[in-house]
Amino acid sequence: MKQWMGIGIFTGILAVGFIYLGSGQTAVINPELNNIKVSEAIKERGRQVAIEGDCVACHTGPNGAEFAGGLHFLSPFGDIYSTNITPDKTHGIGNYSREDFYRAVKFGYSINSGNLYPAMPYTSYRKLNDEDMNALWTYFQSVKPIEQANKDNDLIFPTNIRFTLGGWNQLFFDDSDFKKTVGKSDIWNQGKYFVEAAGHCGECHTPRNIGFAMKSNAALQGAIIEGWDAVDITAKQLKKRGWTHNELIRFFKEGESNLGSAFAGMYTAINHSLRHMKRENLSAISTYLLDEDQHSTMTITSQLTTEAANSPRFLTEDEKAQKGYQGYVSYCAGCHGLDGLGKPNAVVAINNNSVLTADSAYNAIAVILRGLPSKRQSLIQGTVAMNGFSSEISDLELTELVNFARVVWGGHSDSVIDVDEVKAIRKQLDESGYLKDSGPDKSHSGL
Amino acid sequence: MNTVTVELILNGKKIGPIDVAQGTMMIQFLHEYLNLTGTKFGCGAGICHACVILEKTKTGHVTHRTCIKGVGAFNGMNLMTIEGHANIDVKTEALVLHPVQQAFIDHFSFQCGWCTSGFVNEAIGYYESLKQQPVVQSELRAALEHHLGTHVCRCTGYVKYYQAMENLILSQPELIR
């Protein structure tokens, strides 16, 4: 009996030690970093890193002050609220040392609340280099402190015990520095650094394993998140859908392209982050994502696909006679036009739209069921809201419509989505609460 | 020109079969083919719900936006538009409004009237549904917001529409649980 007790206690101590060592609170930084003198140039670089990292998107509540937190996230385990990261001493990071800041951003450990949930993408920010981290720290010292209390998370047991995240880190956290790929150009590696570190693209676009960690062997291969398909953005798939270097840069800069416009999480990422970045950085991202190493920022490539998308394509009589077109006219043509040409700065064109050219039909089905809020990218660019049709369109009508559109406008030789697939997606969206009628477009997504 | 054959019941009368140009939106069909101009064209993008009409189904009522839906989508349906809700009293030959219409007038719910046809159809659909499934009184306001909340009004700010419906429903105990 005593022997078993001894083994139990020993195992318990080992487990606690294992979790403690994974908690991030033991991480140390290079002491020399504390000797860096603050300068306006470093602070400005920090502002850029904050933009690249899109900190403001998550750490700003609805109509709230920048970086004061309070944005709600629905996780599989309950409700999470982003925290105040202004230098306020009571509620924010005003009492943080430089080392505390590093531990929070790169290792997911906060002196205010203990281990951070990986909703905060420290799992990607871990790749940030010392120079950028130092700049980020300097910038956040200059942010206006906001005295706004943090909201408590509401999570199920045992995920509400923050300490256990140390164990999660031990099992799933890739605790390694950013590595350049040998044999690739500097601009390609610059793109890789952004995508893996500040840009944290994989947090949405990489599928997750059973422990909700990004699958390292399936990077950027697409994942369902918040009821949308964060599509596969590997080079092969991007090229297959017709993306080119210049088209991607335009998409990042304007949220618009000849292959469709950004929506949902990607619109947020572009609105707060990508469109504020320098063109040469966007060029680096595009070079890396398309795995094309011969671009300079000024290169104009031949763009057969986008040229084709630029010229209006009218449907033939044969296409209009196909099953599914009547459904298109019934539900879609009122806005998108009888030939899917859309209306400039109001309704997106459907021909060659990435939602239809993608291998997965998830977004095509989801967008018809859910609709989208209106967007405004600038004074002269935007799109009107699209209302969802979940209460009006039947599974069979939707199936025929999506199959028709994927063949006619998505470039697929055939599309054989079946009714059961549509049913399953509808059920999943409904159970997740994404099919509630949102009413008039009161949630205007302004600048 | 591609056409679609349409046959439906509208305000109790059989319409068609009639061949209509394939790209005709339902609101155009109401205005141009049937001369029923009470249904108003608002945003043209399915957002404001001014153009909503009512479908009677076996299980109850469903509303449809007519500005963004082609006439073919309505084939075979039994529909009501704003022109179909009032009745003529056989004794006095006077026009008798539907209780929902009367309530909106009594409460001065609308001013310019552009959104009214949509509100009337949506509200009647909800009102009629209460005869089968009465609403819990404490949940009435939330239910009204849920059912009428998609409709945009730019004159009276919704308040009087909601008040009219609330008072109408509360005045009829059979609609309340």
Coordinates of C-alpha atoms in Angstrom, one line a residue:
Chain A
M1 CA 0.0 0.0 0.0
K2 CA 2.7 2.4 1.0
Q3 CA 4.7 1.5 -2.0
W4 CA 1.7 2.4 -4.3
M5 CA 1.2 5.7 -2.4
G6 CA 4.9 6.5 -3.0
I7 CA 4.6 5.7 -6.7
G8 CA 1.5 7.8 -6.9
I9 CA 3.1 10.8 -5.2
F10 CA 6.2 10.5 -7.3
T11 CA 4.1 10.3 -10.5
G12 CA 2.1 13.3 -9.4
I13 CA 5.3 15.3 -8.8
L14 CA 6.6 14.3 -12.2
A15 CA 3.3 15.4 -13.9
V16 CA 3.2 18.8 -12.1
G17 CA 6.8 19.3 -13.0
F18 CA 6.1 18.4 -16.6
I19 CA 3.2 20.8 -16.8
Y20 CA 5.2 23.6 -15.0
L21 CA 8.1 23.3 -17.4
G22 CA 5.7 23.7 -20.3
S23 CA 4.0 26.7 -18.8
G24 CA 6.3 29.3 -20.4
Q25 CA 6.9 31.1 -17.1
T26 CA 10.5 29.8 -17.0
A27 CA 11.3 31.2 -20.4
V28 CA 14.2 33.7 -20.3
I29 CA 15.3 36.3 -22.8
N30 CA 18.7 37.5 -23.8
P31 CA 19.6 40.0 -21.0
E32 CA 21.4 42.2 -23.6
L33 CA 17.9 43.1 -25.0
N34 CA 17.3 45.2 -21.9
N35 CA 20.2 47.5 -22.9
I36 CA 18.6 48.5 -26.2
K37 CA 17.9 52.3 -26.4
V38 CA 14.4 53.3 -27.3
S39 CA 14.1 55.2 -30.6
E40 CA 11.3 56.5 -32.8
A41 CA 12.5 54.2 -35.5
I42 CA 12.2 51.1 -33.2
K43 CA 8.8 52.3 -32.0
E44 CA 7.6 52.7 -35.6
R45 CA 8.8 49.3 -36.5
G46 CA 6.9 48.0 -33.5
R47 CA 3.7 49.7 -34.8
Q48 CA 4.3 47.8 -38.0
V49 CA 4.8 44.5 -36.2
A50 CA 1.5 45.1 -34.3
I51 CA -0.2 45.7 -37.7
E52 CA 1.4 42.6 -39.2
G53 CA 0.4 40.6 -36.1
D54 CA -3.2 42.1 -36.3
C55 CA -3.2 42.6 -32.6
V56 CA -5.9 45.2 -32.8
A57 CA -8.4 42.9 -34.4
C58 CA -8.7 40.5 -31.4
H59 CA -7.8 42.9 -28.6
T60 CA -10.5 45.5 -29.4
G61 CA -14.0 44.9 -28.3
P62 CA -17.1 45.9 -30.3
N63 CA -17.0 49.7 -30.5
G64 CA -14.3 49.6 -27.9
A65 CA -11.0 51.4 -27.4
E66 CA -8.0 50.0 -29.4
F67 CA -6.2 47.2 -27.6
A68 CA -8.5 47.4 -24.5
G69 CA -9.7 43.9 -25.1
G70 CA -13.2 42.5 -24.6
L71 CA -13.8 40.7 -27.9
H72 CA -15.7 37.5 -27.5
F73 CA -14.5 34.2 -29.0
L74 CA -16.7 31.1 -29.1
S75 CA -14.3 28.2 -28.6
P76 CA -15.3 24.5 -28.5
F77 CA -14.9 24.7 -24.7
G78 CA -16.8 27.8 -24.0
D79 CA -16.5 31.6 -24.1
I80 CA -13.1 33.4 -24.2
Y81 CA -12.6 37.2 -24.1
S82 CA -9.5 39.0 -25.3
T83 CA -7.7 41.0 -22.7
N84 CA -6.6 44.5 -22.2
I85 CA -3.1 44.9 -23.6
T86 CA -2.7 48.7 -23.2
P87 CA -0.1 49.8 -20.6
D88 CA -2.8 50.3 -18.0
K89 CA -1.3 49.2 -14.6
T90 CA -4.6 47.8 -13.2
H91 CA -6.1 45.9 -16.1
G92 CA -3.5 45.9 -18.8
I93 CA 0.2 45.2 -19.2
G94 CA 1.4 48.3 -17.3
N95 CA 3.3 46.2 -14.8
Y96 CA 5.0 44.0 -17.3
S97 CA 8.7 43.8 -17.6
R98 CA 10.2 43.2 -21.1
E99 CA 10.7 39.6 -20.1
D100 CA 7.0 39.3 -19.0
F101 CA 6.0 40.7 -22.4
Y102 CA 8.1 38.1 -24.2
R103 CA 6.7 35.3 -22.1
A104 CA 3.1 36.4 -22.9
V105 CA 3.6 36.9 -26.6
K106 CA 6.0 34.1 -27.5
F107 CA 5.3 31.5 -24.8
G108 CA 1.7 32.1 -23.8
Y109 CA 2.3 32.9 -20.1
S110 CA 0.8 36.1 -18.6
I111 CA 1.8 37.4 -15.2
N112 CA -1.8 38.8 -14.9
S113 CA -3.7 35.6 -15.5
G114 CA -1.3 32.7 -15.9
N115 CA -1.3 30.5 -19.0
L116 CA -3.0 32.0 -22.0
Y117 CA -5.3 30.0 -24.2
P118 CA -4.0 29.3 -27.7
A119 CA -6.8 31.5 -29.0
M120 CA -3.9 34.0 -28.5
P121 CA -1.6 32.8 -31.3
Y122 CA 1.6 32.7 -29.3
T123 CA 2.0 29.4 -31.1
S124 CA 2.9 31.4 -34.2
Y125 CA 4.3 34.5 -32.5
R126 CA 6.9 32.2 -31.0
K127 CA 8.7 32.6 -34.4
L128 CA 9.1 36.3 -34.0
N129 CA 12.7 37.4 -33.8
D130 CA 14.2 39.4 -31.0
E131 CA 14.4 42.6 -33.2
D132 CA 10.7 42.5 -33.9
M133 CA 9.8 41.5 -30.3
N134 CA 11.8 44.4 -29.0
A135 CA 10.1 46.8 -31.4
L136 CA 6.7 45.5 -30.4
W137 CA 7.5 45.9 -26.7
T138 CA 8.7 49.5 -27.3
Y139 CA 5.5 50.3 -29.3
F140 CA 3.1 48.9 -26.6
Q141 CA 4.8 51.1 -24.0
S142 CA 3.7 54.1 -26.1
V143 CA 0.1 53.0 -26.5
K144 CA -2.5 55.0 -24.6
P145 CA -3.4 53.2 -21.4
I146 CA -7.1 52.4 -21.1
E147 CA -8.7 51.6 -17.8
Q148 CA -11.0 48.8 -18.8
A149 CA -11.4 45.7 -16.8
N150 CA -11.1 42.3 -18.4
K151 CA -14.1 40.0 -18.8
D152 CA -13.9 36.5 -17.2
N153 CA -13.8 33.6 -19.5
D154 CA -16.5 31.0 -19.2
L155 CA -15.0 27.6 -20.0
I156 CA -15.9 24.0 -19.2
F157 CA -13.9 21.9 -16.7
P158 CA -11.0 21.1 -17.0
T159 CA -10.2 23.6 -19.7
N160 CA -11.0 26.4 -17.2
I161 CA -7.9 25.4 -15.2
R162 CA -5.2 27.5 -16.9
F163 CA -2.3 25.6 -15.3
T164 CA -3.1 22.5 -17.4
L165 CA -2.2 24.5 -20.5
G166 CA 1.4 23.9 -19.5
G167 CA 0.8 20.2 -20.3
W168 CA -0.8 21.2 -23.7
N169 CA 2.3 23.2 -24.5
Q170 CA 4.5 20.3 -23.6
L171 CA 2.5 18.0 -26.0
F172 CA 1.7 20.4 -28.8
F173 CA 3.7 23.6 -28.7
D174 CA 6.4 23.8 -31.3
D175 CA 9.0 25.7 -29.2
S176 CA 11.5 26.4 -31.9
D177 CA 12.8 29.6 -33.5
F178 CA 12.0 30.6 -37.1
K179 CA 14.3 28.8 -39.6
K180 CA 15.0 30.2 -43.1
T181 CA 14.8 27.7 -45.9
V182 CA 18.2 27.2 -47.5
G183 CA 18.2 27.6 -51.2
K184 CA 15.4 30.1 -51.3
S185 CA 15.8 33.8 -51.8
D186 CA 15.7 36.4 -49.1
I187 CA 12.3 37.7 -50.3
W188 CA 10.8 34.2 -50.2
N189 CA 12.1 33.7 -46.7
Q190 CA 10.8 37.1 -45.7
G191 CA 7.4 35.9 -46.8
K192 CA 7.8 32.7 -44.9
Y193 CA 8.7 34.6 -41.8
F194 CA 5.6 36.8 -42.0
V195 CA 3.3 33.8 -42.8
E196 CA 4.6 31.7 -39.9
A197 CA 5.3 34.4 -37.3
A198 CA 3.4 37.8 -37.2
G199 CA 0.9 36.9 -39.9
H200 CA -0.1 33.7 -38.1
C201 CA -1.8 32.5 -41.2
G202 CA -1.8 28.9 -40.2
E203 CA -3.9 29.6 -37.1
C204 CA -6.9 29.7 -39.5
H205 CA -5.7 28.0 -42.6
T206 CA -4.0 25.0 -41.1
P207 CA -6.1 22.0 -40.0
R208 CA -5.9 21.0 -36.3
N209 CA -5.3 17.7 -34.6
I210 CA -7.2 16.0 -31.8
G211 CA -5.5 18.4 -29.3
F212 CA -6.6 21.4 -31.3
A213 CA -3.1 22.2 -32.3
M214 CA -2.0 23.0 -35.8
K215 CA -1.0 19.9 -37.8
S216 CA 2.6 20.7 -38.7
N217 CA 2.5 18.2 -41.6
A218 CA -0.5 19.9 -43.2
A219 CA 0.5 23.5 -43.0
L220 CA -1.9 25.9 -44.8
Q221 CA -4.0 23.1 -46.2
G222 CA -7.3 24.6 -45.1
A223 CA -9.6 24.2 -42.1
I224 CA -13.2 24.9 -41.1
I225 CA -13.2 27.7 -38.6
E226 CA -16.2 29.7 -37.3
G227 CA -18.5 28.1 -39.9
W228 CA -16.3 29.0 -42.9
D229 CA -13.7 27.1 -44.8
A230 CA -10.4 28.9 -44.3
V231 CA -9.3 27.6 -47.7
D232 CA -6.2 25.7 -48.7
I233 CA -3.6 28.3 -49.5
T234 CA -0.7 26.0 -50.4
A235 CA 1.0 27.1 -53.7
K236 CA -0.4 24.2 -55.7
Q237 CA -4.0 25.1 -54.7
L238 CA -3.6 28.8 -55.1
K239 CA -2.3 28.4 -58.6
K240 CA -5.0 25.9 -59.4
R241 CA -7.6 28.5 -58.6
G242 CA -5.9 31.0 -60.8
W243 CA -4.1 33.2 -58.3
T244 CA -1.1 35.1 -59.6
H245 CA 1.5 37.3 -57.8
N246 CA -0.2 40.6 -58.7
E247 CA -3.7 39.3 -58.1
L248 CA -2.7 38.2 -54.6
I249 CA -1.1 41.5 -53.8
R250 CA -4.2 43.3 -55.0
F251 CA -6.3 41.0 -52.8
F252 CA -4.1 41.8 -49.8
K253 CA -4.1 45.5 -50.5
E254 CA -7.8 46.0 -51.4
G255 CA -9.7 43.0 -50.3
E256 CA -10.8 42.7 -53.9
S257 CA -9.6 40.8 -56.8
N258 CA -10.8 39.3 -60.1
L259 CA -11.1 36.0 -58.3
G260 CA -13.5 37.2 -55.6
S261 CA -13.4 39.4 -52.5
A262 CA -12.4 38.8 -49.0
F263 CA -15.0 38.0 -46.4
A264 CA -15.4 36.9 -42.8
G265 CA -12.1 36.4 -41.0
M266 CA -10.0 37.2 -44.1
Y267 CA -11.7 40.5 -44.5
T268 CA -10.8 41.4 -40.9
A269 CA -7.2 40.3 -41.5
I270 CA -7.0 42.5 -44.6
N271 CA -8.9 45.4 -43.1
H272 CA -6.8 45.7 -39.9
S273 CA -3.5 44.2 -41.1
L274 CA -2.6 43.3 -44.6
R275 CA -3.8 46.4 -46.4
H276 CA -1.7 48.6 -44.1
M277 CA 1.5 46.8 -45.0
K278 CA 4.1 47.9 -47.4
R279 CA 3.8 46.6 -50.9
E280 CA 7.2 44.9 -50.8
N281 CA 6.2 42.9 -47.8
L282 CA 3.0 41.8 -49.5
S283 CA 5.1 40.9 -52.5
A284 CA 7.3 38.7 -50.2
I285 CA 4.2 37.0 -48.8
S286 CA 2.9 36.3 -52.3
T287 CA 6.3 35.0 -53.4
Y288 CA 6.3 32.6 -50.5
L289 CA 2.7 31.5 -50.8
L290 CA 3.0 30.9 -54.6
D291 CA 6.4 29.4 -54.1
E292 CA 7.7 31.5 -57.0
D293 CA 11.2 32.8 -56.4
Q294 CA 11.7 35.0 -59.4
H295 CA 9.6 38.0 -58.6
S296 CA 10.7 41.5 -58.0
T297 CA 8.1 43.8 -56.6
M298 CA 7.6 45.5 -60.0
T299 CA 7.2 42.4 -62.1
I300 CA 4.0 42.2 -64.1
T301 CA 3.4 38.6 -64.9
S302 CA 1.2 37.3 -67.7
Q303 CA -2.2 36.8 -66.1
L304 CA -4.3 34.7 -68.4
T305 CA -6.8 33.8 -65.7
T306 CA -7.3 37.3 -64.5
E307 CA -7.5 38.6 -68.0
A308 CA -10.2 36.1 -68.6
A309 CA -12.0 37.2 -65.4
N310 CA -11.7 40.8 -66.5
S311 CA -13.7 40.3 -69.6
P312 CA -17.4 39.7 -69.1
R313 CA -18.4 36.2 -69.7
F314 CA -22.0 35.7 -70.8
L315 CA -23.7 32.3 -70.3
T316 CA -24.7 30.4 -73.4
E317 CA -28.2 29.2 -74.1
D318 CA -27.1 25.6 -73.3
E319 CA -25.8 26.7 -69.9
K320 CA -29.0 28.5 -69.2
A321 CA -30.9 25.4 -70.0
Q322 CA -29.0 23.3 -67.4
K323 CA -30.6 22.1 -64.1
G324 CA -29.6 24.6 -61.5
Y325 CA -29.8 27.8 -63.6
Q326 CA -33.4 28.3 -62.7
G327 CA -32.4 28.1 -59.0
Y328 CA -29.7 30.6 -59.8
V329 CA -32.3 33.0 -61.3
S330 CA -34.7 32.4 -58.5
Y331 CA -32.3 33.2 -55.7
C332 CA -29.2 34.9 -57.0
A333 CA -29.7 36.7 -60.3
G334 CA -31.5 39.6 -58.6
C335 CA -28.2 40.8 -57.3
H336 CA -25.5 38.9 -59.2
G337 CA -27.1 39.3 -62.6
L338 CA -28.4 36.8 -65.0
D339 CA -24.9 36.1 -66.2
G340 CA -23.1 36.3 -62.8
L341 CA -21.3 39.5 -63.7
G342 CA -22.2 41.2 -60.4
K343 CA -22.2 45.0 -60.0
P344 CA -19.0 46.9 -59.5
N345 CA -18.5 48.1 -55.9
A346 CA -21.8 46.5 -54.8
V347 CA -22.1 42.8 -55.7
V348 CA -19.2 40.5 -56.4
A349 CA -18.9 38.8 -59.8
I350 CA -19.3 35.0 -59.7
N351 CA -17.2 34.0 -62.7
N352 CA -13.8 32.5 -61.5
N353 CA -14.7 33.4 -58.0
S354 CA -12.5 31.4 -55.6
V355 CA -15.5 30.3 -53.6
L356 CA -16.5 28.3 -56.7
T357 CA -13.1 27.3 -58.0
A358 CA -12.0 25.8 -54.7
D359 CA -11.9 22.0 -54.5
S360 CA -14.2 22.2 -51.5
A361 CA -17.8 23.4 -52.0
Y362 CA -18.1 24.3 -48.3
N363 CA -18.0 28.1 -48.6
A364 CA -20.3 28.1 -51.7
I365 CA -22.9 26.2 -49.6
A366 CA -22.2 28.2 -46.4
V367 CA -22.4 31.6 -48.0
I368 CA -25.8 30.9 -49.6
L369 CA -27.1 29.7 -46.3
R370 CA -25.5 32.3 -44.0
G371 CA -25.2 35.4 -46.2
L372 CA -22.6 38.1 -45.4
P373 CA -22.6 41.5 -43.8
S374 CA -21.8 44.6 -45.9
K375 CA -18.2 45.6 -46.3
R376 CA -16.4 48.8 -47.0
Q377 CA -12.8 48.9 -47.9
S378 CA -12.6 52.6 -48.8
L379 CA -14.7 55.5 -49.8
I380 CA -15.3 54.1 -53.2
Q381 CA -15.0 50.3 -52.6
G382 CA -17.3 48.0 -50.9
T383 CA -20.0 45.4 -51.2
V384 CA -23.6 45.4 -50.1
A385 CA -24.7 42.8 -47.6
M386 CA -25.9 39.4 -48.8
N387 CA -28.8 38.0 -46.9
G388 CA -28.7 34.3 -46.1
F389 CA -31.2 32.0 -47.7
S390 CA -31.3 29.2 -45.1
S391 CA -35.0 29.7 -44.4
E392 CA -36.0 29.8 -48.1
I393 CA -33.8 27.4 -50.1
S394 CA -34.3 23.6 -49.9
D395 CA -31.4 21.2 -49.7
L396 CA -32.1 19.9 -53.1
E397 CA -32.3 23.4 -54.7
L398 CA -29.1 24.4 -53.0
T399 CA -27.3 21.2 -54.2
E400 CA -28.4 21.7 -57.8
L401 CA -27.5 25.4 -57.6
V402 CA -24.0 24.8 -56.2
N403 CA -23.2 22.0 -58.7
F404 CA -24.3 24.2 -61.6
A405 CA -22.3 27.2 -60.4
R406 CA -19.1 25.2 -59.7
V407 CA -19.2 23.8 -63.3
V408 CA -20.2 27.0 -65.1
W409 CA -18.2 29.6 -63.1
G410 CA -15.8 27.5 -61.1
G411 CA -14.0 25.7 -63.9
H412 CA -14.8 22.2 -62.6
S413 CA -15.4 19.7 -65.3
D414 CA -18.0 18.1 -63.1
S415 CA -19.5 18.8 -59.6
V416 CA -21.2 16.0 -57.8
I417 CA -22.0 17.5 -54.4
D418 CA -24.9 15.5 -53.1
V419 CA -27.9 16.5 -51.0
D420 CA -26.5 14.7 -47.9
E421 CA -23.4 16.8 -48.0
V422 CA -25.5 20.0 -48.1
K423 CA -27.7 18.7 -45.3
A424 CA -24.7 18.0 -43.1
I425 CA -23.2 21.4 -43.6
R426 CA -26.6 23.1 -42.9
K427 CA -27.0 21.0 -39.8
Q428 CA -23.5 21.9 -38.6
L429 CA -24.0 25.6 -39.2
D430 CA -27.4 25.5 -37.6
E431 CA -26.1 23.8 -34.4
S432 CA -23.3 26.3 -34.2
G433 CA -25.8 29.1 -34.3
Y434 CA -24.6 30.5 -37.6
L435 CA -28.0 30.4 -39.3
K436 CA -29.9 32.9 -37.1
D437 CA -31.4 35.6 -39.1
S438 CA -29.3 38.6 -38.4
G439 CA -31.8 41.2 -39.4
P440 CA -31.0 44.4 -41.1
D441 CA -27.4 45.1 -41.6
K442 CA -26.7 46.8 -38.3
S443 CA -23.3 45.3 -38.1
H444 CA -21.7 47.5 -40.7
S445 CA -18.1 46.7 -41.2
G446 CA -16.6 50.1 -41.7
L447 CA -13.1 51.2 -41.8
Chain B
M1 CA -35.7 34.6 -75.2
N2 CA -35.8 32.0 -72.4
T3 CA -39.0 31.9 -70.5
V4 CA -40.3 30.2 -67.5
T5 CA -43.9 29.0 -67.0
V6 CA -45.6 30.3 -63.9
E7 CA -48.8 29.1 -62.3
L8 CA -49.7 30.2 -58.8
I9 CA -52.5 31.4 -56.5
L10 CA -52.4 35.1 -55.6
N11 CA -54.7 36.6 -53.0
G12 CA -57.1 33.7 -53.6
K13 CA -57.1 33.9 -57.4
K14 CA -55.5 31.5 -59.8
I15 CA -52.8 33.1 -62.0
G16 CA -51.5 31.5 -65.1
P17 CA -50.1 29.3 -66.5
I18 CA -48.2 32.2 -68.1
D19 CA -44.8 32.4 -69.8
V20 CA -42.6 35.0 -68.2
A21 CA -39.1 36.1 -69.3
Q22 CA -36.7 33.9 -67.3
G23 CA -34.9 36.8 -65.6
T24 CA -38.0 38.5 -64.3
M25 CA -37.9 39.2 -60.5
M26 CA -41.1 38.5 -58.7
I27 CA -41.7 42.2 -57.9
Q28 CA -41.5 43.0 -61.6
F29 CA -44.0 40.3 -62.2
L30 CA -46.4 41.8 -59.6
H31 CA -46.0 45.3 -61.0
E32 CA -45.7 44.7 -64.7
Y33 CA -47.8 41.6 -65.4
L34 CA -50.5 41.8 -62.7
N35 CA -50.6 45.6 -62.1
L36 CA -50.3 45.0 -58.3
T37 CA -48.1 47.9 -57.3
G38 CA -48.7 47.8 -53.5
T39 CA -45.5 45.8 -53.0
K40 CA -42.7 48.3 -52.8
F41 CA -39.2 48.0 -54.3
G42 CA -36.7 49.2 -51.7
C43 CA -33.1 48.3 -51.8
G44 CA -33.1 45.8 -54.6
A45 CA -30.6 43.7 -52.7
G46 CA -32.7 41.7 -50.3
I47 CA -31.7 43.7 -47.3
C48 CA -34.6 46.1 -46.4
H49 CA -37.5 43.6 -46.7
A50 CA -39.9 46.3 -48.0
C51 CA -40.8 43.9 -50.9
V52 CA -41.8 40.9 -48.7
I53 CA -44.9 39.0 -49.6
L54 CA -46.6 36.1 -47.7
E55 CA -46.9 32.5 -48.7
K56 CA -49.6 30.3 -47.2
T57 CA -48.2 26.7 -46.7
K58 CA -49.8 23.6 -45.2
T59 CA -48.1 24.3 -42.0
G60 CA -48.4 28.0 -41.7
H61 CA -46.9 31.1 -43.3
V62 CA -43.5 31.9 -44.9
T63 CA -42.4 35.3 -46.2
H64 CA -40.3 35.9 -49.3
R65 CA -38.4 38.9 -50.6
T66 CA -39.5 39.6 -54.2
C67 CA -36.8 42.0 -55.4
I68 CA -34.1 39.4 -55.4
K69 CA -36.1 36.3 -56.2
G70 CA -37.0 35.3 -59.7
V71 CA -40.7 34.6 -60.5
G72 CA -39.9 30.9 -61.1
A73 CA -39.1 30.4 -57.4
F74 CA -42.8 31.1 -56.7
N75 CA -44.3 28.6 -59.1
G76 CA -47.1 26.6 -57.5
M77 CA -47.3 28.7 -54.3
N78 CA -50.3 30.2 -52.6
L79 CA -49.4 33.8 -52.0
M80 CA -50.7 36.9 -50.4
T81 CA -49.7 40.5 -51.2
I82 CA -50.6 43.7 -49.5
E83 CA -53.7 44.0 -51.8
G84 CA -55.1 40.7 -50.4
H85 CA -55.5 41.2 -46.7
A86 CA -58.5 43.5 -46.4
N87 CA -62.1 42.2 -46.9
I88 CA -65.3 43.7 -48.0
D89 CA -68.1 43.5 -45.4
V90 CA -70.9 41.8 -47.2
K91 CA -73.6 43.6 -45.2
T92 CA -72.3 47.2 -45.3
E93 CA -70.0 46.8 -48.3
A94 CA -67.4 48.7 -46.4
L95 CA -63.7 47.8 -46.5
V96 CA -62.6 45.9 -43.4
L97 CA -58.9 45.9 -42.8
H98 CA -57.0 43.0 -41.3
P99 CA -56.5 43.5 -37.5
V100 CA -52.8 44.0 -38.1
Q101 CA -53.4 46.7 -40.7
Q102 CA -55.9 48.4 -38.4
A103 CA -53.4 48.3 -35.5
F104 CA -50.7 49.9 -37.6
I105 CA -53.0 52.7 -38.6
D106 CA -54.3 53.2 -35.0
H107 CA -50.7 53.4 -33.7
F108 CA -49.5 55.7 -36.5
S109 CA -46.9 53.1 -37.2
F110 CA -45.7 54.4 -40.5
Q111 CA -45.2 57.7 -42.2
C112 CA -44.0 57.4 -45.8
G113 CA -45.4 53.9 -46.1
W114 CA -42.6 52.5 -48.3
C115 CA -41.8 49.7 -45.8
T116 CA -45.4 49.1 -44.8
S117 CA -46.4 46.3 -47.2
G118 CA -43.4 44.3 -46.1
F119 CA -44.2 44.9 -42.4
V120 CA -47.9 44.0 -42.9
N121 CA -47.1 40.7 -44.6
E122 CA -44.4 39.7 -42.0
A123 CA -46.6 40.8 -39.1
I124 CA -49.7 39.0 -40.4
G125 CA -47.6 35.8 -40.9
Y126 CA -46.5 36.0 -37.3
Y127 CA -50.0 37.0 -36.0
E128 CA -51.6 34.1 -37.8
S129 CA -49.0 31.7 -36.4
L130 CA -50.0 32.7 -32.9
K131 CA -53.4 31.1 -33.4
Q132 CA -51.7 27.7 -33.5
Q133 CA -48.8 28.5 -31.2
P134 CA -49.5 31.3 -28.7
V135 CA -46.6 33.2 -27.4
V136 CA -45.4 33.4 -23.8
Q137 CA -46.2 36.9 -22.7
S138 CA -42.8 37.6 -21.2
E139 CA -41.2 36.6 -24.5
L140 CA -43.4 38.7 -26.7
R141 CA -41.1 41.6 -27.2
A142 CA -38.2 39.4 -28.1
A143 CA -40.4 37.4 -30.5
L144 CA -41.5 40.6 -32.2
E145 CA -37.9 41.7 -32.6
H146 CA -37.0 38.3 -34.0
H147 CA -39.9 38.3 -36.5
L148 CA -40.0 41.9 -37.5
G149 CA -36.3 42.8 -36.9
T150 CA -35.3 42.1 -40.5
H151 CA -37.5 45.0 -41.8
V152 CA -35.9 48.4 -42.3
C153 CA -38.0 51.6 -41.6
R154 CA -36.5 55.0 -41.9
C155 CA -39.4 57.1 -40.6
T156 CA -40.8 56.0 -37.3
G157 CA -37.9 54.0 -36.0
Y158 CA -39.8 50.7 -35.6
V159 CA -41.1 51.6 -32.1
K160 CA -44.7 52.2 -33.3
Y161 CA -44.8 49.1 -35.4
Y162 CA -43.7 47.0 -32.4
Q163 CA -46.1 48.8 -30.1
A164 CA -49.0 48.2 -32.5
M165 CA -48.3 44.5 -32.6
E166 CA -47.7 44.2 -28.9
N167 CA -51.0 45.9 -28.1
L168 CA -52.9 43.9 -30.7
I169 CA -51.6 40.5 -29.4
L170 CA -52.1 41.4 -25.8
S171 CA -55.7 42.4 -26.5
Q172 CA -56.4 38.8 -27.6
P173 CA -55.9 36.4 -24.8
E174 CA -56.0 33.4 -27.1
L175 CA -52.7 34.5 -28.6
I176 CA -50.9 34.5 -25.2
R177 CA -49.8 31.6 -23.1

